[in-house]
Amino acid sequence: MQALINAGGKGTRMGACGIEKPMQAIGGRPVVKRVVDALMGSRSIDRVLVSVSDNTLETERYLKSICVETIMTSGEDFVEDLHDSFRVLGGRFVLTCPSDLPFISTEEIDRFVAAFDPKRMESLIAIVDKAAYERLDIKPSYTRDYYGSNWVVSGVSIMDRERTLRGEYLQESFYETDCREFAVNVNTQEELDQARRIVDAPARAPGPAAGA
């Protein structure tokens, strides 16, 4: 399976801090590099493409310097950028991931892909139990109600590339988890500070993940 990392957004919630959001360092590595490493290490992923834009030219230069494949998109319209990237990628299904998940791991990516059944699923979306954010002392930007409980969309998904390019609706399936690998992102300065505190804290075992 091929994978797309989205790193072309404006990052407006991070504020004017002089560093593009994908290039914010956590544990000594830019957050986008942490995501790239996790996906490239996966036995399930055979190609990684990162979408960038004029909003993230520093990120583009950095990725090219470490020989990571990029595609230039507008950075203005998510759907248009997704389609531009999907036209470059191949295969029927593509894993998509935001560039702001600093703790996403190869192991969790492999578990997520293993839960996807292409014979009965058109898409698979990783959703995180709101309780996981409470344990991490993080306030999610928004929640969605599934089965009477509050969940947060992580941004990690598997999509039917061919049907997406044709503009067809994809039936959603959900991968439920409460592990921090999917929960922690860095959209704001507060979330960035929290991610850095987690890195600096004593090591602990990751939370469990559950299939859809």
PDB file of C-alpha atoms in Angstrom:
ATOM      1  CA  MET A   1       0.000   0.000   0.000  1.00  0.00           C
ATOM      2  CA  GLN A   2       1.152   3.562  -0.727  1.00  0.00           C
ATOM      3  CA  ALA A   3       0.866   6.411   1.781  1.00  0.00           C
ATOM      4  CA  LEU A   4       0.269  10.154   1.677  1.00  0.00           C
ATOM      5  CA  ILE A   5       1.362  12.568   4.404  1.00  0.00           C
ATOM      6  CA  ASN A   6      -0.440  15.893   4.279  1.00  0.00           C
ATOM      7  CA  ALA A   7       1.961  18.746   5.082  1.00  0.00           C
ATOM      8  CA  GLY A   8       0.773  21.663   2.975  1.00  0.00           C
ATOM      9  CA  GLY A   9      -1.687  23.417   5.270  1.00  0.00           C
ATOM     10  CA  LYS A  10      -1.370  26.960   6.534  1.00  0.00           C
ATOM     11  CA  GLY A  11      -1.050  25.934  10.178  1.00  0.00           C
ATOM     12  CA  THR A  12      -2.932  29.043  11.304  1.00  0.00           C
ATOM     13  CA  ARG A  13      -3.788  27.627  14.752  1.00  0.00           C
ATOM     14  CA  MET A  14      -0.075  27.329  15.539  1.00  0.00           C
ATOM     15  CA  GLY A  15       0.275  31.089  15.191  1.00  0.00           C
ATOM     16  CA  ALA A  16       3.148  33.171  13.873  1.00  0.00           C
ATOM     17  CA  CYS A  17       6.153  31.496  15.487  1.00  0.00           C
ATOM     18  CA  GLY A  18       8.653  31.606  12.611  1.00  0.00           C
ATOM     19  CA  ILE A  19       8.727  27.819  12.126  1.00  0.00           C
ATOM     20  CA  GLU A  20       6.391  25.880   9.853  1.00  0.00           C
ATOM     21  CA  LYS A  21       4.214  23.444  11.765  1.00  0.00           C
ATOM     22  CA  PRO A  22       5.664  20.276  10.142  1.00  0.00           C
ATOM     23  CA  MET A  23       9.157  21.480  11.072  1.00  0.00           C
ATOM     24  CA  GLN A  24       8.484  21.968  14.788  1.00  0.00           C
ATOM     25  CA  ALA A  25      11.004  19.826  16.668  1.00  0.00           C
ATOM     26  CA  ILE A  26       9.824  17.202  19.157  1.00  0.00           C
ATOM     27  CA  GLY A  27      12.377  14.928  20.725  1.00  0.00           C
ATOM     28  CA  GLY A  28      15.084  16.297  18.453  1.00  0.00           C
ATOM     29  CA  ARG A  29      13.278  15.614  15.169  1.00  0.00           C
ATOM     30  CA  PRO A  30      10.847  17.684  13.087  1.00  0.00           C
ATOM     31  CA  VAL A  31       7.353  16.307  13.588  1.00  0.00           C
ATOM     32  CA  VAL A  32       7.049  15.534   9.860  1.00  0.00           C
ATOM     33  CA  LYS A  33      10.230  13.432  10.068  1.00  0.00           C
ATOM     34  CA  ARG A  34       8.735  11.437  12.943  1.00  0.00           C
ATOM     35  CA  VAL A  35       5.693  10.650  10.766  1.00  0.00           C
ATOM     36  CA  VAL A  36       7.835   9.831   7.717  1.00  0.00           C
ATOM     37  CA  ASP A  37      10.002   7.457   9.771  1.00  0.00           C
ATOM     38  CA  ALA A  38       6.950   5.636  11.152  1.00  0.00           C
ATOM     39  CA  LEU A  39       5.432   5.088   7.709  1.00  0.00           C
ATOM     40  CA  MET A  40       8.674   4.179   5.974  1.00  0.00           C
ATOM     41  CA  GLY A  41       9.359   1.591   8.650  1.00  0.00           C
ATOM     42  CA  SER A  42       6.021  -0.121   8.104  1.00  0.00           C
ATOM     43  CA  ARG A  43       5.967  -3.501   6.382  1.00  0.00           C
ATOM     44  CA  SER A  44       2.579  -2.462   4.992  1.00  0.00           C
ATOM     45  CA  ILE A  45       3.778   0.669   3.156  1.00  0.00           C
ATOM     46  CA  ASP A  46       5.889   0.524   0.002  1.00  0.00           C
ATOM     47  CA  ARG A  47       5.863   4.218  -0.994  1.00  0.00           C
ATOM     48  CA  VAL A  48       5.526   7.466   0.971  1.00  0.00           C
ATOM     49  CA  LEU A  49       4.586  10.772  -0.667  1.00  0.00           C
ATOM     50  CA  VAL A  50       4.355  14.089   1.232  1.00  0.00           C
ATOM     51  CA  SER A  51       2.126  16.860  -0.091  1.00  0.00           C
ATOM     52  CA  VAL A  52       3.557  20.354   0.456  1.00  0.00           C
ATOM     53  CA  SER A  53       2.645  23.836  -0.740  1.00  0.00           C
ATOM     54  CA  ASP A  54       3.815  27.441  -0.763  1.00  0.00           C
ATOM     55  CA  ASN A  55       2.790  27.439   2.903  1.00  0.00           C
ATOM     56  CA  THR A  56       5.497  24.886   3.722  1.00  0.00           C
ATOM     57  CA  LEU A  57       8.489  25.612   1.496  1.00  0.00           C
ATOM     58  CA  GLU A  58      10.925  25.060   4.354  1.00  0.00           C
ATOM     59  CA  THR A  59       9.357  21.642   4.875  1.00  0.00           C
ATOM     60  CA  GLU A  60       9.708  20.865   1.168  1.00  0.00           C
ATOM     61  CA  ARG A  61      13.407  21.781   1.179  1.00  0.00           C
ATOM     62  CA  TYR A  62      14.034  19.675   4.266  1.00  0.00           C
ATOM     63  CA  LEU A  63      12.246  16.622   2.886  1.00  0.00           C
ATOM     64  CA  LYS A  64      14.100  16.843  -0.418  1.00  0.00           C
ATOM     65  CA  SER A  65      17.404  17.075   1.482  1.00  0.00           C
ATOM     66  CA  ILE A  66      16.671  13.694   3.100  1.00  0.00           C
ATOM     67  CA  CYS A  67      15.395  12.173  -0.172  1.00  0.00           C
ATOM     68  CA  VAL A  68      11.703  12.045   0.740  1.00  0.00           C
ATOM     69  CA  GLU A  69       9.351  12.272  -2.238  1.00  0.00           C
ATOM     70  CA  THR A  70       7.110  15.367  -2.302  1.00  0.00           C
ATOM     71  CA  ILE A  71       4.346  16.827  -4.447  1.00  0.00           C
ATOM     72  CA  MET A  72       3.563  20.541  -4.639  1.00  0.00           C
ATOM     73  CA  THR A  73      -0.121  21.327  -4.106  1.00  0.00           C
ATOM     74  CA  SER A  74      -2.080  24.557  -3.648  1.00  0.00           C
ATOM     75  CA  GLY A  75      -2.443  24.304   0.130  1.00  0.00           C
ATOM     76  CA  GLU A  76      -5.775  26.111  -0.248  1.00  0.00           C
ATOM     77  CA  ASP A  77      -8.285  23.313  -0.781  1.00  0.00           C
ATOM     78  CA  PHE A  78      -7.910  19.973   1.009  1.00  0.00           C
ATOM     79  CA  VAL A  79      -9.976  17.960  -1.468  1.00  0.00           C
ATOM     80  CA  GLU A  80      -8.191  19.416  -4.486  1.00  0.00           C
ATOM     81  CA  ASP A  81      -4.799  18.765  -2.886  1.00  0.00           C
ATOM     82  CA  LEU A  82      -5.850  15.216  -2.037  1.00  0.00           C
ATOM     83  CA  HIS A  83      -6.873  14.551  -5.625  1.00  0.00           C
ATOM     84  CA  ASP A  84      -3.628  16.005  -6.992  1.00  0.00           C
ATOM     85  CA  SER A  85      -1.661  13.688  -4.718  1.00  0.00           C
ATOM     86  CA  PHE A  86      -3.808  10.654  -5.466  1.00  0.00           C
ATOM     87  CA  ARG A  87      -3.161  11.118  -9.189  1.00  0.00           C
ATOM     88  CA  VAL A  88       0.557  10.717  -8.524  1.00  0.00           C
ATOM     89  CA  LEU A  89       0.145   7.677  -6.294  1.00  0.00           C
ATOM     90  CA  GLY A  90      -0.817   4.220  -7.516  1.00  0.00           C
ATOM     91  CA  GLY A  91      -2.791   1.245  -6.336  1.00  0.00           C
ATOM     92  CA  ARG A  92      -6.424   1.077  -5.341  1.00  0.00           C
ATOM     93  CA  PHE A  93      -6.074   2.031  -1.664  1.00  0.00           C
ATOM     94  CA  VAL A  94      -3.952   4.750  -0.048  1.00  0.00           C
ATOM     95  CA  LEU A  95      -3.196   5.389   3.608  1.00  0.00           C
ATOM     96  CA  THR A  96      -3.406   9.084   4.473  1.00  0.00           C
ATOM     97  CA  CYS A  97      -1.864  10.671   7.546  1.00  0.00           C
ATOM     98  CA  PRO A  98      -1.428  14.250   8.766  1.00  0.00           C
ATOM     99  CA  SER A  99       2.085  15.530   9.378  1.00  0.00           C
ATOM    100  CA  ASP A 100       1.304  16.576  12.953  1.00  0.00           C
ATOM    101  CA  LEU A 101       1.102  13.203  14.763  1.00  0.00           C
ATOM    102  CA  PRO A 102       4.472  13.088  16.569  1.00  0.00           C
ATOM    103  CA  PHE A 103       3.919   9.767  18.314  1.00  0.00           C
ATOM    104  CA  ILE A 104       2.492   7.731  15.454  1.00  0.00           C
ATOM    105  CA  SER A 105       4.513   4.518  15.330  1.00  0.00           C
ATOM    106  CA  THR A 106       5.316   1.835  12.811  1.00  0.00           C
ATOM    107  CA  GLU A 107       3.698  -0.767  15.064  1.00  0.00           C
ATOM    108  CA  GLU A 108       0.408   1.128  15.283  1.00  0.00           C
ATOM    109  CA  ILE A 109       0.384   1.793  11.546  1.00  0.00           C
ATOM    110  CA  ASP A 110       0.821  -1.936  10.906  1.00  0.00           C
ATOM    111  CA  ARG A 111      -2.042  -2.742  13.297  1.00  0.00           C
ATOM    112  CA  PHE A 112      -4.244  -0.170  11.594  1.00  0.00           C
ATOM    113  CA  VAL A 113      -3.546  -1.516   8.105  1.00  0.00           C
ATOM    114  CA  ALA A 114      -4.093  -5.093   9.329  1.00  0.00           C
ATOM    115  CA  ALA A 115      -7.592  -4.082  10.465  1.00  0.00           C
ATOM    116  CA  PHE A 116      -8.507  -2.956   6.959  1.00  0.00           C
ATOM    117  CA  ASP A 117     -10.401  -5.482   4.863  1.00  0.00           C
ATOM    118  CA  PRO A 118     -10.470  -4.356   1.213  1.00  0.00           C
ATOM    119  CA  LYS A 119     -13.111  -6.955   0.394  1.00  0.00           C
ATOM    120  CA  ARG A 120     -15.727  -5.376   2.654  1.00  0.00           C
ATOM    121  CA  MET A 121     -14.459  -1.830   3.360  1.00  0.00           C
ATOM    122  CA  GLU A 122     -14.282   1.246   1.160  1.00  0.00           C
ATOM    123  CA  SER A 123     -12.477   3.322   3.781  1.00  0.00           C
ATOM    124  CA  LEU A 124     -11.163   2.965   7.330  1.00  0.00           C
ATOM    125  CA  ILE A 125     -10.885   5.933   9.693  1.00  0.00           C
ATOM    126  CA  ALA A 126      -8.945   5.896  12.970  1.00  0.00           C
ATOM    127  CA  ILE A 127     -10.991   7.456  15.775  1.00  0.00           C
ATOM    128  CA  VAL A 128      -9.733   8.054  19.312  1.00  0.00           C
ATOM    129  CA  ASP A 129     -11.745   7.696  22.510  1.00  0.00           C
ATOM    130  CA  LYS A 130     -12.166  11.123  24.137  1.00  0.00           C
ATOM    131  CA  ALA A 131     -11.100   9.565  27.451  1.00  0.00           C
ATOM    132  CA  ALA A 132      -7.573   9.202  26.039  1.00  0.00           C
ATOM    133  CA  TYR A 133      -7.307  12.981  25.772  1.00  0.00           C
ATOM    134  CA  GLU A 134      -8.468  13.416  29.340  1.00  0.00           C
ATOM    135  CA  ARG A 135      -5.685  11.086  30.527  1.00  0.00           C
ATOM    136  CA  LEU A 136      -3.150  13.122  28.537  1.00  0.00           C
ATOM    137  CA  ASP A 137      -4.591  16.434  29.761  1.00  0.00           C
ATOM    138  CA  ILE A 138      -5.322  17.503  26.186  1.00  0.00           C
ATOM    139  CA  LYS A 139      -8.492  19.229  25.016  1.00  0.00           C
ATOM    140  CA  PRO A 140      -9.444  18.009  21.516  1.00  0.00           C
ATOM    141  CA  SER A 141     -10.528  20.615  18.987  1.00  0.00           C
ATOM    142  CA  TYR A 142     -13.810  18.832  18.338  1.00  0.00           C
ATOM    143  CA  THR A 143     -15.487  15.497  18.920  1.00  0.00           C
ATOM    144  CA  ARG A 144     -17.976  13.414  16.988  1.00  0.00           C
ATOM    145  CA  ASP A 145     -20.632  11.113  18.343  1.00  0.00           C
ATOM    146  CA  TYR A 146     -20.389   7.450  17.372  1.00  0.00           C
ATOM    147  CA  TYR A 147     -22.561   4.779  18.962  1.00  0.00           C
ATOM    148  CA  GLY A 148     -23.509   7.190  21.755  1.00  0.00           C
ATOM    149  CA  SER A 149     -19.890   7.967  22.761  1.00  0.00           C
ATOM    150  CA  ASN A 150     -17.546  10.866  22.026  1.00  0.00           C
ATOM    151  CA  TRP A 151     -14.677  10.194  19.630  1.00  0.00           C
ATOM    152  CA  VAL A 152     -12.016  12.309  17.942  1.00  0.00           C
ATOM    153  CA  VAL A 153     -10.972  11.797  14.325  1.00  0.00           C
ATOM    154  CA  SER A 154      -7.198  11.275  14.251  1.00  0.00           C
ATOM    155  CA  GLY A 155      -6.700  12.107  10.571  1.00  0.00           C
ATOM    156  CA  VAL A 156      -5.288   8.657   9.763  1.00  0.00           C
ATOM    157  CA  SER A 157      -7.345   6.805   7.192  1.00  0.00           C
ATOM    158  CA  ILE A 158      -7.303   4.355   4.319  1.00  0.00           C
ATOM    159  CA  MET A 159      -9.227   5.432   1.241  1.00  0.00           C
ATOM    160  CA  ASP A 160     -10.204   3.900  -2.074  1.00  0.00           C
ATOM    161  CA  ARG A 161      -8.019   6.054  -4.301  1.00  0.00           C
ATOM    162  CA  GLU A 162      -9.770   5.228  -7.548  1.00  0.00           C
ATOM    163  CA  ARG A 163     -13.289   5.942  -6.258  1.00  0.00           C
ATOM    164  CA  THR A 164     -12.112   9.124  -4.542  1.00  0.00           C
ATOM    165  CA  LEU A 165     -10.706  10.423  -7.830  1.00  0.00           C
ATOM    166  CA  ARG A 166     -14.045   9.670  -9.468  1.00  0.00           C
ATOM    167  CA  GLY A 167     -15.782  11.747  -6.798  1.00  0.00           C
ATOM    168  CA  GLU A 168     -17.728   8.792  -5.403  1.00  0.00           C
ATOM    169  CA  TYR A 169     -18.905   8.579  -1.790  1.00  0.00           C
ATOM    170  CA  LEU A 170     -16.967   6.117   0.368  1.00  0.00           C
ATOM    171  CA  GLN A 171     -18.738   4.089   3.015  1.00  0.00           C
ATOM    172  CA  GLU A 172     -16.956   4.756   6.310  1.00  0.00           C
ATOM    173  CA  SER A 173     -15.642   2.056   8.638  1.00  0.00           C
ATOM    174  CA  PHE A 174     -14.003   2.947  11.946  1.00  0.00           C
ATOM    175  CA  TYR A 175     -10.916   1.781  13.800  1.00  0.00           C
ATOM    176  CA  GLU A 176     -11.397   2.532  17.483  1.00  0.00           C
ATOM    177  CA  THR A 177      -8.367   3.211  19.659  1.00  0.00           C
ATOM    178  CA  ASP A 178      -7.368   4.967  22.856  1.00  0.00           C
ATOM    179  CA  CYS A 179      -3.588   5.001  22.374  1.00  0.00           C
ATOM    180  CA  ARG A 180      -1.611   8.221  22.379  1.00  0.00           C
ATOM    181  CA  GLU A 181       0.034   7.384  19.036  1.00  0.00           C
ATOM    182  CA  PHE A 182      -3.194   8.439  17.320  1.00  0.00           C
ATOM    183  CA  ALA A 183      -4.339  10.952  19.940  1.00  0.00           C
ATOM    184  CA  VAL A 184      -1.547  13.521  20.179  1.00  0.00           C
ATOM    185  CA  ASN A 185      -1.244  16.117  17.440  1.00  0.00           C
ATOM    186  CA  VAL A 186       0.325  19.559  17.307  1.00  0.00           C
ATOM    187  CA  ASN A 187      -2.128  22.059  15.860  1.00  0.00           C
ATOM    188  CA  THR A 188      -1.480  24.714  18.527  1.00  0.00           C
ATOM    189  CA  GLN A 189       1.402  25.977  20.662  1.00  0.00           C
ATOM    190  CA  GLU A 190      -0.298  24.413  23.703  1.00  0.00           C
ATOM    191  CA  GLU A 191      -0.419  21.008  21.999  1.00  0.00           C
ATOM    192  CA  LEU A 192       3.207  21.388  20.909  1.00  0.00           C
ATOM    193  CA  ASP A 193       4.267  22.114  24.484  1.00  0.00           C
ATOM    194  CA  GLN A 194       2.299  19.106  25.726  1.00  0.00           C
ATOM    195  CA  ALA A 195       3.908  16.817  23.132  1.00  0.00           C
ATOM    196  CA  ARG A 196       7.342  17.999  24.230  1.00  0.00           C
ATOM    197  CA  ARG A 197       6.445  17.342  27.873  1.00  0.00           C
ATOM    198  CA  ILE A 198       5.391  13.806  26.974  1.00  0.00           C
ATOM    199  CA  VAL A 199       8.720  13.204  25.226  1.00  0.00           C
ATOM    200  CA  ASP A 200      10.607  14.478  28.258  1.00  0.00           C
ATOM    201  CA  ALA A 201       8.553  12.398  30.725  1.00  0.00           C
ATOM    202  CA  PRO A 202       9.750   8.952  31.885  1.00  0.00           C
ATOM    203  CA  ALA A 203       9.084   6.222  29.314  1.00  0.00           C
ATOM    204  CA  ARG A 204       5.817   4.338  29.622  1.00  0.00           C
ATOM    205  CA  ALA A 205       4.103   1.599  27.717  1.00  0.00           C
ATOM    206  CA  PRO A 206       1.779   2.778  24.915  1.00  0.00           C
ATOM    207  CA  GLY A 207      -1.941   2.375  25.334  1.00  0.00           C
ATOM    208  CA  PRO A 208      -3.796  -0.531  23.751  1.00  0.00           C
ATOM    209  CA  ALA A 209      -5.402  -0.359  20.362  1.00  0.00           C
ATOM    210  CA  ALA A 210      -8.614  -2.007  19.332  1.00  0.00           C
ATOM    211  CA  GLY A 211      -9.857  -2.985  15.904  1.00  0.00           C
ATOM    212  CA  ALA A 212     -12.954  -1.614  14.258  1.00  0.00           C
TER     213      ALA A 212
END
